[in-house]
Coordinates of N, CA and C and ligand atoms in Angstrom, one line a residue:
M28 N 111.5 113.0 -25.3 CA 110.1 113.4 -25.4 C 109.9 114.7 -24.5
S29 N 109.1 115.6 -25.0 CA 108.9 116.8 -24.3 C 108.4 116.6 -22.9
E30 N 108.8 117.4 -22.0 CA 108.4 117.3 -20.6 C 106.9 117.8 -20.5
R31 N 106.4 118.5 -21.6 CA 105.0 118.8 -21.6 C 104.1 117.6 -21.7
L32 N 104.8 116.4 -21.9 CA 104.0 115.2 -22.0 C 104.1 114.3 -20.8
D33 N 104.7 114.9 -19.7 CA 104.8 114.2 -18.4 C 103.4 113.7 -17.9
T34 N 102.4 114.6 -18.0 CA 101.1 114.2 -17.5 C 100.6 113.1 -18.3
Y35 N 100.7 113.2 -19.7 CA 100.2 112.1 -20.5 C 100.8 110.7 -20.1
R36 N 102.2 110.8 -19.9 CA 102.9 109.5 -19.6 C 102.5 109.0 -18.2
R37 N 102.3 109.9 -17.3 CA 101.9 109.5 -15.9 C 100.6 108.8 -15.8
K38 N 99.7 109.2 -16.7 CA 98.3 108.6 -16.7 C 98.2 107.2 -17.3
R39 N 99.3 106.9 -18.1 CA 99.2 105.6 -18.9 C 100.3 104.7 -18.6
R40 N 100.1 103.4 -18.9 CA 101.1 102.4 -18.6 C 101.6 101.8 -20.0
A41 N 102.8 102.2 -20.4 CA 103.4 101.7 -21.6 C 103.4 100.1 -21.6
G42 N 103.0 99.5 -22.7 CA 102.9 98.1 -22.7 C 101.6 97.5 -22.4
E43 N 100.8 98.3 -21.6 CA 99.5 97.9 -21.3 C 98.4 98.5 -22.1
T44 N 98.7 99.6 -22.8 CA 97.8 100.3 -23.7 C 98.5 100.4 -25.1
P45 N 97.7 100.3 -26.1 CA 98.3 100.4 -27.5 C 98.6 101.9 -27.9
E46 N 98.3 102.8 -27.0 CA 98.5 104.3 -27.4 C 100.0 104.5 -27.5
P47 N 100.4 105.5 -28.3 CA 101.8 105.8 -28.6 C 102.5 106.4 -27.4
F48 N 103.8 106.0 -27.2 CA 104.6 106.6 -26.2 C 105.8 107.3 -26.8
D49 N 106.3 106.8 -27.9 CA 107.4 107.5 -28.6 C 106.8 108.6 -29.4
D50 N 107.6 109.6 -29.8 CA 107.0 110.7 -30.6 C 107.9 111.1 -31.8
P51 N 107.9 110.4 -32.9 CA 108.9 110.7 -33.9 C 108.5 112.0 -34.6
S52 N 107.3 112.5 -34.5 CA 106.9 113.8 -35.1 C 107.3 115.0 -34.3
A53 N 107.6 114.8 -33.0 CA 107.9 115.9 -32.2 C 109.2 116.6 -32.8
G54 N 109.3 117.9 -32.7 CA 110.5 118.5 -33.2 C 110.1 119.4 -34.4
D55 N 108.9 119.2 -35.0 CA 108.5 120.1 -36.0 C 107.6 121.2 -35.4
P56 N 108.3 122.3 -35.1 CA 107.6 123.3 -34.3 C 106.5 124.0 -35.1
N57 N 106.5 123.8 -36.4 CA 105.5 124.5 -37.3 C 104.4 123.6 -37.7
G58 N 104.3 122.3 -37.2 CA 103.3 121.4 -37.7 C 101.9 121.9 -37.2
R59 N 100.9 121.7 -38.1 CA 99.6 122.1 -37.8 C 98.6 121.1 -38.1
R60 N 98.8 119.9 -37.6 CA 97.8 118.8 -37.8 C 96.6 119.1 -36.9
F61 N 95.4 118.6 -37.4 CA 94.2 118.7 -36.7 C 93.6 117.3 -36.7
V62 N 93.1 116.9 -35.5 CA 92.3 115.6 -35.5 C 91.3 115.7 -34.5
I63 N 90.2 115.0 -34.7 CA 89.1 114.7 -33.7 C 89.0 113.2 -33.6
Q64 N 89.1 112.7 -32.4 CA 89.0 111.3 -32.2 C 87.7 111.0 -31.3
H65 N 86.8 110.1 -31.9 CA 85.7 109.7 -31.1 C 86.1 108.6 -30.2
H66 N 85.9 108.9 -28.9 CA 86.4 108.0 -27.8 C 85.2 107.5 -27.0
L67 N 84.9 106.2 -27.2 CA 83.8 105.6 -26.5 C 84.3 105.1 -25.2
A68 N 84.6 106.0 -24.2 CA 85.1 105.6 -22.9 C 83.9 105.4 -22.0
S69 N 84.2 105.4 -20.7 CA 83.0 105.3 -19.7 C 82.1 106.4 -20.0
S70 N 82.6 107.6 -20.3 CA 81.6 108.6 -20.9 C 82.1 108.9 -22.3
D71 N 81.1 108.9 -23.2 CA 81.3 109.0 -24.6 C 81.7 110.5 -24.9
H72 N 82.8 110.7 -25.7 CA 83.2 112.1 -26.0 C 84.0 112.1 -27.2
Y73 N 84.3 113.3 -27.7 CA 85.1 113.5 -28.8 C 86.4 114.3 -28.4
D74 N 87.6 113.8 -28.7 CA 88.8 114.5 -28.3 C 89.2 115.4 -29.5
F75 N 89.3 116.7 -29.3 CA 89.5 117.7 -30.2 C 91.0 118.1 -30.1
R76 N 91.9 117.9 -31.1 CA 93.3 118.1 -30.9 C 93.9 119.0 -32.0
L77 N 94.7 119.9 -31.6 CA 95.4 120.9 -32.5 C 96.9 120.8 -32.2
E78 N 97.7 120.5 -33.3 CA 99.1 120.4 -33.1 C 99.7 121.9 -33.0
H79 N 100.5 122.0 -31.9 CA 101.1 123.3 -31.6 C 102.4 123.0 -30.8
D80 N 103.5 123.5 -31.4 CA 104.8 123.5 -30.7 C 105.2 122.1 -30.2
G81 N 105.0 121.2 -31.1 CA 105.5 119.8 -30.8 C 104.6 118.9 -30.0
V82 N 103.4 119.4 -29.7 CA 102.4 118.5 -28.9 C 101.1 118.7 -29.6
L83 N 100.1 117.9 -29.2 CA 98.7 118.1 -29.6 C 98.0 118.7 -28.4
L84 N 97.6 120.0 -28.5 CA 96.7 120.6 -27.6 C 95.4 119.8 -27.6
S85 N 94.8 119.6 -26.5 CA 93.6 118.6 -26.4 C 92.4 119.2 -25.6
W86 N 91.3 118.9 -26.1 CA 90.0 119.2 -25.4 C 89.1 118.0 -25.5
A87 N 88.4 117.6 -24.5 CA 87.4 116.6 -24.5 C 86.0 117.3 -24.7
V88 N 85.3 117.0 -25.8 CA 84.0 117.6 -26.1 C 82.9 116.5 -26.0
P89 N 82.2 116.6 -24.9 CA 81.2 115.5 -24.7 C 80.2 115.3 -25.8
K90 N 79.7 116.4 -26.4 CA 78.7 116.2 -27.5 C 79.3 116.3 -28.8
G91 N 80.6 116.5 -28.9 CA 81.3 116.6 -30.2 C 81.1 118.0 -30.9
P92 N 81.7 118.3 -32.0 CA 81.7 119.5 -32.6 C 80.3 119.7 -33.3
S93 N 79.9 121.0 -33.5 CA 78.7 121.3 -34.3 C 79.1 122.1 -35.5
T94 N 78.2 122.1 -36.5 CA 78.4 123.0 -37.7 C 77.4 124.1 -37.6
D95 N 76.7 124.2 -36.5 CA 75.7 125.2 -36.3 C 76.2 126.3 -35.3
P96 N 76.4 127.6 -35.8 CA 77.0 128.7 -35.0 C 76.3 129.0 -33.7
R97 N 75.0 128.6 -33.6 CA 74.3 128.8 -32.4 C 74.5 127.8 -31.3
E98 N 75.2 126.8 -31.7 CA 75.5 125.7 -30.7 C 76.8 125.9 -30.0
K99 N 76.8 126.1 -28.7 CA 78.0 126.1 -28.0 C 78.3 124.8 -27.3
R100 N 79.4 124.2 -27.6 CA 79.7 122.9 -27.1 C 80.8 122.9 -26.0
L101 N 80.5 122.4 -24.8 CA 81.4 122.3 -23.8 C 82.7 121.6 -24.2
A102 N 83.9 122.2 -24.0 CA 85.2 121.5 -24.3 C 86.1 121.7 -23.1
V103 N 86.4 120.5 -22.5 CA 87.2 120.6 -21.3 C 88.7 120.3 -21.7
R104 N 89.5 121.2 -21.4 CA 91.0 121.1 -21.8 C 91.6 119.9 -21.0
T105 N 92.3 119.1 -21.8 CA 92.9 117.9 -21.1 C 94.4 118.0 -21.4
E106 N 95.2 116.9 -20.9 CA 96.6 117.0 -21.1 C 97.1 117.0 -22.5
D107 N 98.2 117.7 -22.8 CA 98.8 117.6 -24.1 C 99.1 116.2 -24.5
H108 N 98.9 115.8 -25.8 CA 99.2 114.5 -26.3 C 100.4 114.5 -27.2
P109 N 101.1 113.3 -27.4 CA 102.1 113.3 -28.4 C 101.5 113.5 -29.8
V110 N 102.3 114.1 -30.7 CA 101.8 114.4 -32.1 C 101.4 113.1 -32.8
S111 N 102.1 112.0 -32.5 CA 101.9 110.7 -33.1 C 100.4 110.2 -32.7
Y112 N 99.9 110.7 -31.7 CA 98.6 110.3 -31.2 C 97.5 110.6 -32.3
A113 N 97.8 111.5 -33.2 CA 96.8 111.9 -34.2 C 96.5 110.7 -35.1
D114 N 97.4 109.7 -35.2 CA 97.1 108.5 -36.0 C 96.6 107.4 -35.2
F115 N 96.3 107.6 -33.9 CA 95.9 106.4 -33.1 C 94.5 106.1 -33.3
E116 N 94.3 104.8 -33.6 CA 92.9 104.3 -33.6 C 93.0 102.9 -33.1
G117 N 92.2 102.5 -32.1 CA 92.3 101.2 -31.5 C 91.5 101.1 -30.2
L118 N 91.7 100.0 -29.5 CA 91.0 99.7 -28.3 C 91.9 99.8 -27.0
I119 N 91.6 100.8 -26.2 CA 92.3 100.9 -24.9 C 91.7 99.8 -24.0
P120 N 92.5 98.9 -23.5 CA 92.0 97.8 -22.7 C 91.2 98.1 -21.5
A121 N 90.3 97.3 -21.1 CA 89.6 97.5 -19.8 C 90.6 97.6 -18.6
G122 N 90.3 98.5 -17.7 CA 91.2 98.6 -16.6 C 92.3 99.7 -16.8
E123 N 92.6 100.1 -18.1 CA 93.6 101.1 -18.3 C 92.9 102.5 -18.4
Y124 N 93.7 103.6 -18.3 CA 93.2 104.9 -18.3 C 92.4 105.2 -19.7
G125 N 91.2 105.6 -19.7 CA 90.4 105.9 -20.8 C 89.9 104.6 -21.6
A126 N 89.8 103.5 -20.9 CA 89.4 102.3 -21.5 C 88.2 102.4 -22.4
G127 N 88.4 101.8 -23.7 CA 87.3 101.9 -24.6 C 87.9 102.1 -26.0
P128 N 87.1 102.0 -27.1 CA 87.6 102.2 -28.5 C 87.7 103.7 -28.8
V129 N 88.7 103.9 -29.7 CA 89.0 105.3 -30.2 C 89.1 105.2 -31.8
I130 N 88.4 106.1 -32.4 CA 88.5 106.2 -33.9 C 89.0 107.6 -34.3
V131 N 89.7 107.7 -35.4 CA 90.0 109.0 -36.0 C 88.8 109.5 -36.7
W132 N 88.0 110.3 -36.1 CA 86.7 110.8 -36.6 C 86.8 111.8 -37.7
D133 N 87.8 112.7 -37.6 CA 88.1 113.7 -38.6 C 89.6 114.0 -38.6
A134 N 90.2 114.4 -39.7 CA 91.6 114.8 -39.7 C 91.9 115.7 -40.8
G135 N 92.9 116.6 -40.6 CA 93.3 117.6 -41.6 C 94.3 118.5 -41.0
T136 N 94.2 119.8 -41.3 CA 95.1 120.8 -40.8 C 94.3 122.0 -40.2
W137 N 95.0 122.9 -39.5 CA 94.4 124.0 -38.9 C 95.3 125.2 -39.0
T138 N 94.7 126.4 -39.0 CA 95.5 127.7 -39.1 C 94.9 128.6 -38.0
P139 N 95.7 129.1 -37.1 CA 95.2 130.2 -36.2 C 94.9 131.4 -36.9
A140 N 94.0 132.2 -36.4 CA 93.5 133.5 -37.1 C 93.6 134.6 -36.1
A141 N 94.2 135.6 -36.5 CA 94.3 136.9 -35.7 C 93.0 137.7 -36.0
Q142 N 92.6 137.6 -37.2 CA 91.5 138.5 -37.7 C 90.1 137.8 -37.4
E143 N 89.1 138.6 -37.5 CA 87.7 138.1 -37.3 C 87.4 137.0 -38.3
R144 N 87.6 137.2 -39.6 CA 87.1 136.3 -40.6 C 88.1 135.7 -41.5
E145 N 89.4 136.0 -41.3 CA 90.4 135.6 -42.3 C 91.4 134.7 -41.6
P146 N 91.8 133.6 -42.2 CA 93.0 132.9 -41.7 C 94.2 133.7 -42.0
D147 N 95.1 133.7 -41.0 CA 96.3 134.6 -41.1 C 97.4 134.0 -41.9
T148 N 97.2 133.9 -43.2 CA 98.2 133.2 -44.1 C 99.5 133.9 -44.2
A149 N 99.5 135.2 -43.9 CA 100.7 136.0 -44.1 C 101.7 135.8 -43.0
A150 N 101.2 135.4 -41.8 CA 102.0 135.3 -40.6 C 103.2 134.3 -40.8
T151 N 104.3 134.6 -40.2 CA 105.4 133.6 -40.2 C 105.0 132.5 -39.2
A152 N 105.8 131.4 -39.3 CA 105.5 130.3 -38.4 C 105.7 130.8 -36.9
A153 N 106.8 131.6 -36.7 CA 107.0 132.1 -35.3 C 105.9 133.0 -34.9
G154 N 105.4 133.8 -35.8 CA 104.3 134.7 -35.5 C 103.0 133.9 -35.1
R155 N 102.8 132.8 -35.8 CA 101.6 132.0 -35.6 C 101.7 131.3 -34.2
R156 N 102.9 130.9 -33.8 CA 103.1 130.2 -32.6 C 102.9 131.2 -31.4
R157 N 103.3 132.4 -31.6 CA 103.1 133.4 -30.5 C 101.7 133.7 -30.4
L158 N 101.0 133.8 -31.6 CA 99.6 134.1 -31.6 C 98.8 133.0 -30.8
V159 N 99.1 131.8 -31.0 CA 98.5 130.7 -30.3 C 98.7 130.7 -28.8
D160 N 100.0 131.0 -28.4 CA 100.4 131.1 -27.0 C 99.6 132.2 -26.3
E161 N 99.5 133.3 -27.0 CA 98.8 134.4 -26.4 C 97.2 134.1 -26.4
A162 N 96.8 133.4 -27.4 CA 95.3 133.0 -27.4 C 95.0 132.1 -26.2
L163 N 95.9 131.1 -26.0 CA 95.7 130.1 -24.9 C 95.7 130.9 -23.5
E164 N 96.6 131.8 -23.4 CA 96.7 132.6 -22.2 C 95.5 133.5 -22.0
N165 N 95.0 134.0 -23.1 CA 93.8 135.0 -23.0 C 92.5 134.2 -23.0
G166 N 92.5 132.9 -23.3 CA 91.3 132.2 -23.3 C 90.4 132.4 -24.5
H167 N 91.0 132.8 -25.6 CA 90.2 133.0 -26.8 C 91.0 132.6 -28.0
L168 N 90.7 131.4 -28.6 CA 91.5 130.9 -29.7 C 90.6 130.8 -30.9
R169 N 91.0 131.6 -32.0 CA 90.2 131.6 -33.2 C 91.0 130.9 -34.3
F170 N 90.4 130.0 -35.1 CA 91.2 129.3 -36.1 C 90.4 128.8 -37.2
W171 N 91.0 128.4 -38.3 CA 90.4 127.7 -39.4 C 90.8 126.3 -39.5
I172 N 89.8 125.5 -39.9 CA 90.0 124.1 -40.0 C 89.8 123.6 -41.5
D173 N 90.7 122.8 -42.0 CA 90.6 122.3 -43.3 C 90.7 120.7 -43.2
A174 N 89.6 120.0 -43.0 CA 89.6 118.6 -42.7 C 88.6 117.9 -43.6
T175 N 88.3 116.6 -43.4 CA 87.4 115.9 -44.3 C 86.0 116.2 -43.9
K176 N 85.6 116.3 -42.6 CA 84.2 116.6 -42.2 C 84.0 118.0 -41.9
L177 N 84.9 118.6 -41.2 CA 84.8 120.0 -40.7 C 85.6 120.9 -41.5
S178 N 85.1 122.1 -41.8 CA 86.0 123.2 -42.4 C 85.4 124.6 -42.0
G179 N 86.3 125.6 -42.2 CA 85.9 126.9 -41.9 C 86.3 127.3 -40.5
G180 N 85.8 128.5 -40.0 CA 86.2 129.0 -38.7 C 85.6 128.4 -37.5
Y181 N 86.4 128.3 -36.5 CA 85.9 127.8 -35.2 C 86.6 128.7 -34.1
V182 N 85.9 128.8 -32.9 CA 86.5 129.5 -31.8 C 86.4 128.6 -30.6
L183 N 87.5 128.6 -29.8 CA 87.5 128.0 -28.5 C 87.6 129.2 -27.5
Q184 N 86.6 129.3 -26.7 CA 86.5 130.4 -25.7 C 86.4 129.9 -24.3
R185 N 87.4 130.3 -23.5 CA 87.4 129.8 -22.1 C 86.4 130.6 -21.3
F186 N 85.6 129.9 -20.5 CA 84.6 130.6 -19.7 C 84.7 130.4 -18.2
E187 N 85.6 129.4 -17.7 CA 85.7 129.2 -16.3 C 86.9 128.5 -16.0
G188 N 87.7 129.0 -15.0 CA 88.9 128.3 -14.5 C 89.9 128.2 -15.6
E189 N 90.7 127.1 -15.5 CA 91.7 126.8 -16.5 C 91.2 126.0 -17.6
D190 N 90.2 125.2 -17.4 CA 89.9 124.1 -18.2 C 88.6 124.1 -19.0
Q191 N 87.7 124.9 -18.6 CA 86.3 124.9 -19.2 C 86.3 125.9 -20.3
W192 N 86.1 125.3 -21.5 CA 86.0 126.1 -22.7 C 84.7 125.8 -23.5
L193 N 84.4 126.7 -24.4 CA 83.3 126.4 -25.3 C 83.8 126.4 -26.8
L194 N 83.4 125.4 -27.5 CA 83.7 125.3 -28.9 C 82.6 125.7 -29.8
I195 N 82.8 126.8 -30.6 CA 81.7 127.4 -31.3 C 82.1 127.6 -32.8
K196 N 81.2 127.2 -33.7 CA 81.4 127.4 -35.1 C 81.2 128.9 -35.5
V197 N 82.2 129.4 -36.3 CA 82.0 130.8 -36.7 C 80.9 130.8 -37.9
D198 N 80.1 131.9 -37.9 CA 79.0 131.9 -38.9 C 79.6 132.4 -40.2
D199 N 80.2 131.4 -40.9 CA 80.8 131.6 -42.2 C 80.2 130.7 -43.3
G200 N 80.7 130.7 -44.5 CA 80.2 129.9 -45.6 C 80.1 128.4 -45.3
E201 N 80.9 127.9 -44.3 CA 80.9 126.5 -44.0 C 79.9 126.1 -42.9
A202 N 79.3 127.2 -42.3 CA 78.4 126.9 -41.2 C 77.1 126.3 -41.9
D203 N 76.5 125.3 -41.2 CA 75.3 124.7 -41.7 C 74.5 124.1 -40.5
A204 N 73.4 124.8 -40.2 CA 72.6 124.4 -39.0 C 71.9 123.0 -39.2
R205 N 71.8 122.6 -40.5 CA 71.0 121.4 -40.8 C 72.0 120.1 -40.7
R206 N 73.3 120.3 -40.8 CA 74.2 119.2 -40.8 C 74.3 118.7 -39.3
N207 N 74.5 117.4 -39.2 CA 74.8 116.9 -37.8 C 75.8 115.8 -38.0
P208 N 77.0 116.1 -38.3 CA 78.0 115.1 -38.7 C 78.3 114.0 -37.7
T209 N 78.2 114.4 -36.4 CA 78.5 113.3 -35.4 C 77.5 112.2 -35.5
S210 N 76.3 112.5 -36.0 CA 75.3 111.3 -36.1 C 75.2 110.8 -37.5
T211 N 75.4 111.7 -38.6 CA 75.2 111.2 -39.9 C 76.5 110.6 -40.5
E212 N 77.7 111.0 -39.9 CA 78.9 110.6 -40.4 C 79.8 110.0 -39.3
P213 N 79.3 108.9 -38.8 CA 80.0 108.4 -37.5 C 81.3 107.6 -37.8
E214 N 81.7 107.3 -39.0 CA 82.8 106.4 -39.3 C 84.1 107.2 -39.2
S215 N 85.1 106.3 -39.0 CA 86.6 106.8 -39.0 C 86.9 107.2 -40.4
V216 N 87.6 108.4 -40.5 CA 88.2 108.8 -41.8 C 89.4 108.0 -42.3
L217 N 89.9 107.1 -41.4 CA 91.1 106.3 -41.7 C 90.7 105.0 -42.2
T218 N 89.7 104.4 -41.5 CA 89.3 102.9 -41.8 C 87.9 102.7 -42.1
G219 N 87.0 103.7 -42.0 CA 85.6 103.5 -42.2 C 84.9 102.9 -41.1
R220 N 85.6 102.6 -40.0 CA 85.0 101.9 -38.9 C 84.3 102.8 -37.8
T221 N 83.3 102.2 -37.2 CA 82.7 103.0 -36.0 C 83.5 102.5 -34.8
P222 N 83.3 103.3 -33.6 CA 84.0 102.8 -32.4 C 83.5 101.4 -32.0
E223 N 82.2 101.1 -32.2 CA 81.7 99.8 -31.9 C 82.4 98.7 -32.7
Q224 N 82.7 99.0 -34.0 CA 83.3 98.0 -34.8 C 84.8 97.8 -34.4
V225 N 85.5 98.9 -33.9 CA 86.9 98.8 -33.4 C 86.9 97.9 -32.2
A226 N 85.9 98.1 -31.3 CA 85.8 97.3 -30.1 C 85.6 95.8 -30.4
G227 N 84.8 95.6 -31.5 CA 84.5 94.2 -31.9 C 85.7 93.6 -32.5
D228 N 86.4 94.4 -33.4 CA 87.6 93.9 -34.1 C 88.8 93.6 -33.2
E229 N 89.0 94.4 -32.1 CA 90.1 94.3 -31.4 C 89.9 93.8 -30.0
G230 N 88.7 93.6 -29.6 CA 88.4 93.1 -28.3 C 88.0 91.6 -28.4
G231 N 87.6 91.1 -27.3 CA 87.0 89.7 -27.3 C 87.9 88.6 -27.7
H232 N 89.2 88.7 -27.4 CA 90.1 87.6 -27.7 C 91.0 87.3 -26.5
Ligands
LIG312 MN1 89.4 110.8 -24.6

Protein backbone atom coordinates (compact mmCIF):
# COMPACT_ATOMS: atom_id res chain seq x y z
CA MET A 1 0.00 0.00 0.00
CA SER A 2 1.20 3.48 -0.82
CA GLU A 3 2.97 5.32 1.99
CA ARG A 4 0.67 8.20 1.10
CA LEU A 5 -1.90 6.17 3.04
CA ASP A 6 0.12 6.12 6.30
CA THR A 7 -2.08 8.80 7.86
CA TYR A 8 -5.23 6.95 6.78
CA ARG A 9 -4.00 3.74 8.41
CA ARG A 10 -2.76 5.45 11.56
CA LYS A 11 -6.20 6.93 12.24
CA ARG A 12 -8.07 3.61 11.94
CA ARG A 13 -7.99 0.19 13.57
CA ALA A 14 -8.19 -2.70 11.08
CA GLY A 15 -10.69 -5.28 12.29
CA GLU A 16 -12.57 -2.70 14.37
CA THR A 17 -13.92 -0.69 11.42
CA PRO A 18 -15.47 -2.09 8.21
CA GLU A 19 -13.56 0.50 6.15
CA PRO A 20 -11.14 -0.94 3.55
CA PHE A 21 -7.46 -1.44 4.34
CA ASP A 22 -6.26 -3.39 1.31
CA ASP A 23 -6.19 -1.55 -1.96
CA PRO A 24 -6.56 -3.76 -5.04
CA SER A 25 -7.20 -0.75 -7.28
CA ALA A 26 -3.96 1.03 -6.38
CA GLY A 27 -1.49 0.93 -9.19
CA ASP A 28 -3.71 2.40 -11.90
CA PRO A 29 -1.98 5.77 -12.13
CA ASN A 30 -4.52 6.98 -14.68
CA GLY A 31 -7.73 6.16 -12.77
CA ARG A 32 -10.15 9.06 -12.41
CA ARG A 33 -12.94 7.87 -10.16
CA PHE A 34 -15.06 10.50 -8.46
CA VAL A 35 -17.15 9.89 -5.35
CA ILE A 36 -18.99 11.88 -2.71
CA GLN A 37 -19.84 10.08 0.52
CA HIS A 38 -22.41 11.45 2.95
CA HIS A 39 -20.93 10.78 6.38
CA LEU A 40 -23.20 11.29 9.34
CA ALA A 41 -20.40 11.44 11.92
CA SER A 42 -20.41 13.57 15.10
CA SER A 43 -20.50 16.46 12.63
CA ASP A 44 -22.55 15.84 9.48
CA HIS A 45 -20.49 16.29 6.29
CA TYR A 46 -19.89 15.15 2.72
CA ASP A 47 -16.55 13.61 1.75
CA PHE A 48 -15.55 14.77 -1.73
CA ARG A 49 -12.98 12.44 -3.32
CA LEU A 50 -11.00 12.52 -6.57
CA GLU A 51 -8.84 9.59 -7.66
CA HIS A 52 -5.33 10.77 -8.49
CA ASP A 53 -2.08 8.85 -8.74
CA GLY A 54 -3.23 5.73 -6.88
CA VAL A 55 -5.16 7.37 -4.01
CA LEU A 56 -8.36 9.33 -3.44
CA LEU A 57 -7.65 13.01 -2.77
CA SER A 58 -10.19 13.97 -0.11
CA TRP A 59 -11.97 17.03 1.21
CA ALA A 60 -14.64 17.19 3.95
CA VAL A 61 -17.45 19.55 2.88
CA PRO A 62 -19.73 20.35 5.85
CA LYS A 63 -22.64 21.64 3.75
CA GLY A 64 -22.04 19.37 0.77
CA PRO A 65 -21.71 20.44 -2.87
CA SER A 66 -23.93 23.06 -4.49
CA THR A 67 -25.13 23.38 -8.10
CA ASP A 68 -25.38 27.18 -7.65
CA PRO A 69 -22.24 29.04 -8.86
CA ARG A 70 -22.86 31.79 -6.28
CA GLU A 71 -22.48 29.33 -3.39
CA LYS A 72 -18.97 28.83 -2.05
CA ARG A 73 -18.77 25.72 0.09
CA LEU A 74 -16.01 25.24 2.68
CA ALA A 75 -13.96 22.13 1.83
CA VAL A 76 -11.32 21.00 4.34
CA ARG A 77 -8.59 18.82 2.84
CA THR A 78 -8.27 15.53 4.70
CA GLU A 79 -5.95 12.54 4.44
CA ASP A 80 -5.66 10.59 1.17
CA HIS A 81 -7.89 7.49 1.12
CA PRO A 82 -7.41 4.13 -0.62
CA VAL A 83 -9.08 3.96 -4.05
CA SER A 84 -11.22 1.05 -2.81
CA TYR A 85 -12.83 3.48 -0.34
CA ALA A 86 -14.91 4.78 -3.26
CA ASP A 87 -17.15 1.70 -2.86
CA PHE A 88 -17.43 1.90 0.92
CA GLU A 89 -20.89 2.23 2.38
CA GLY A 90 -21.58 1.12 5.94
CA LEU A 91 -21.53 1.95 9.61
CA ILE A 92 -18.29 2.94 11.37
CA PRO A 93 -18.83 1.64 14.92
CA ALA A 94 -19.14 3.87 17.98
CA GLY A 95 -15.75 4.60 19.51
CA GLU A 96 -13.88 4.30 16.19
CA TYR A 97 -12.49 7.21 14.14
CA GLY A 98 -15.35 8.87 12.21
CA ALA A 99 -18.04 6.81 13.96
CA GLY A 100 -21.36 6.93 12.12
CA PRO A 101 -23.00 5.83 8.85
CA VAL A 102 -21.48 6.47 5.40
CA ILE A 103 -23.34 6.27 2.07
CA VAL A 104 -22.10 6.67 -1.50
CA TRP A 105 -24.07 9.83 -2.28
CA ASP A 106 -22.71 10.31 -5.81
CA ALA A 107 -20.26 8.47 -8.07
CA GLY A 108 -18.75 8.81 -11.52
CA THR A 109 -15.57 10.10 -13.12
CA TRP A 110 -13.72 13.40 -13.25
CA THR A 111 -11.33 15.17 -15.65
CA PRO A 112 -8.91 17.95 -14.69
CA ALA A 113 -9.14 21.07 -16.84
CA ALA A 114 -6.36 23.40 -17.87
CA GLN A 115 -8.68 25.75 -19.71
CA GLU A 116 -11.43 27.96 -18.35
CA ARG A 117 -14.36 26.14 -19.87
CA GLU A 118 -13.19 22.94 -21.51
CA PRO A 119 -12.20 19.57 -20.13
CA ASP A 120 -8.69 18.87 -21.36
CA THR A 121 -9.50 15.70 -23.32
CA ALA A 122 -6.43 16.01 -25.54
CA ALA A 123 -3.98 15.79 -22.64
CA THR A 124 -2.03 12.58 -22.11
CA ALA A 125 -2.46 10.72 -18.83
CA ALA A 126 0.98 11.92 -17.70
CA GLY A 127 0.07 15.48 -18.70
CA ARG A 128 -3.12 15.28 -16.65
CA ARG A 129 -1.25 13.97 -13.59
CA ARG A 130 1.22 16.84 -13.82
CA LEU A 131 -1.63 19.32 -14.23
CA VAL A 132 -3.28 18.04 -11.03
CA ASP A 133 0.00 18.02 -9.06
CA GLU A 134 0.61 21.62 -10.08
CA ALA A 135 -2.97 22.63 -9.29
CA LEU A 136 -2.71 21.13 -5.78
CA GLU A 137 0.55 23.00 -5.27
CA ASN A 138 -0.93 26.27 -6.53
CA GLY A 139 -4.20 25.84 -4.65
CA HIS A 140 -6.47 26.10 -7.69
CA LEU A 141 -7.90 22.89 -9.14
CA ARG A 142 -10.42 23.12 -11.99
CA PHE A 143 -12.15 19.99 -13.24
CA TRP A 144 -15.19 18.41 -14.85
CA ILE A 145 -17.45 15.89 -13.16
CA ASP A 146 -19.52 13.24 -14.90
CA ALA A 147 -21.58 11.54 -12.19
CA THR A 148 -25.16 10.58 -11.35
CA LYS A 149 -26.17 13.73 -9.44
CA LEU A 150 -23.44 16.25 -10.27
CA SER A 151 -22.01 17.19 -13.65
CA GLY A 152 -20.09 19.98 -15.34
CA GLY A 153 -17.30 22.20 -14.10
CA TYR A 154 -16.23 22.70 -10.49
CA VAL A 155 -13.32 24.54 -8.88
CA LEU A 156 -11.50 23.84 -5.65
CA GLN A 157 -9.77 27.04 -4.52
CA ARG A 158 -7.44 27.11 -1.52
CA PHE A 159 -7.87 30.23 0.60
CA GLU A 160 -6.02 29.62 3.85
CA GLY A 161 -3.12 27.48 5.05
CA GLU A 162 -2.75 24.00 3.63
CA ASP A 163 -6.19 22.65 4.23
CA GLN A 164 -8.88 25.30 3.81
CA TRP A 165 -10.43 25.27 0.35
CA LEU A 166 -13.67 26.43 -1.26
CA LEU A 167 -15.72 24.20 -3.59
CA ILE A 168 -17.48 26.29 -6.25
CA LYS A 169 -19.69 25.32 -9.21
CA VAL A 170 -18.55 26.75 -12.55
CA ASP A 171 -21.30 28.83 -14.19
CA ASP A 172 -21.93 26.50 -17.13
CA GLY A 173 -24.86 24.63 -18.67
CA GLU A 174 -25.03 22.24 -15.70
CA ALA A 175 -25.28 25.05 -13.13
CA ASP A 176 -28.75 25.35 -11.56
CA ALA A 177 -29.43 27.68 -8.63
CA ARG A 178 -32.84 26.05 -8.00
CA ARG A 179 -31.51 22.53 -7.50
CA ASN A 180 -30.59 21.46 -4.01
CA PRO A 181 -29.54 17.84 -4.47
CA THR A 182 -28.24 17.28 -0.92
CA SER A 183 -31.80 17.72 0.38
CA THR A 184 -33.93 16.52 -2.57
CA GLU A 185 -31.76 13.52 -3.49
CA PRO A 186 -30.45 12.21 -0.16
CA GLU A 187 -30.22 8.52 -1.11
CA SER A 188 -27.20 6.38 -1.91
CA VAL A 189 -26.55 5.90 -5.64
CA LEU A 190 -25.46 2.33 -4.80
CA THR A 191 -28.29 1.06 -2.61
CA GLY A 192 -30.95 3.78 -2.42
CA ARG A 193 -30.46 4.05 1.34
CA THR A 194 -30.12 7.16 3.48
CA PRO A 195 -27.40 7.34 6.18
CA GLU A 196 -30.12 6.88 8.79
CA GLN A 197 -31.23 3.64 7.07
CA VAL A 198 -27.63 2.37 6.95
CA ALA A 199 -27.34 3.07 10.69
CA GLY A 200 -30.59 1.17 11.26
CA ASP A 201 -29.63 -1.75 8.99
CA GLU A 202 -26.16 -2.28 10.38
CA GLY A 203 -26.40 -0.98 13.94
CA GLY A 204 -28.39 -2.14 16.92
CA HIS A 205 -27.32 -5.77 17.12
MN1 LIG B 1 -15.84 11.78 6.68
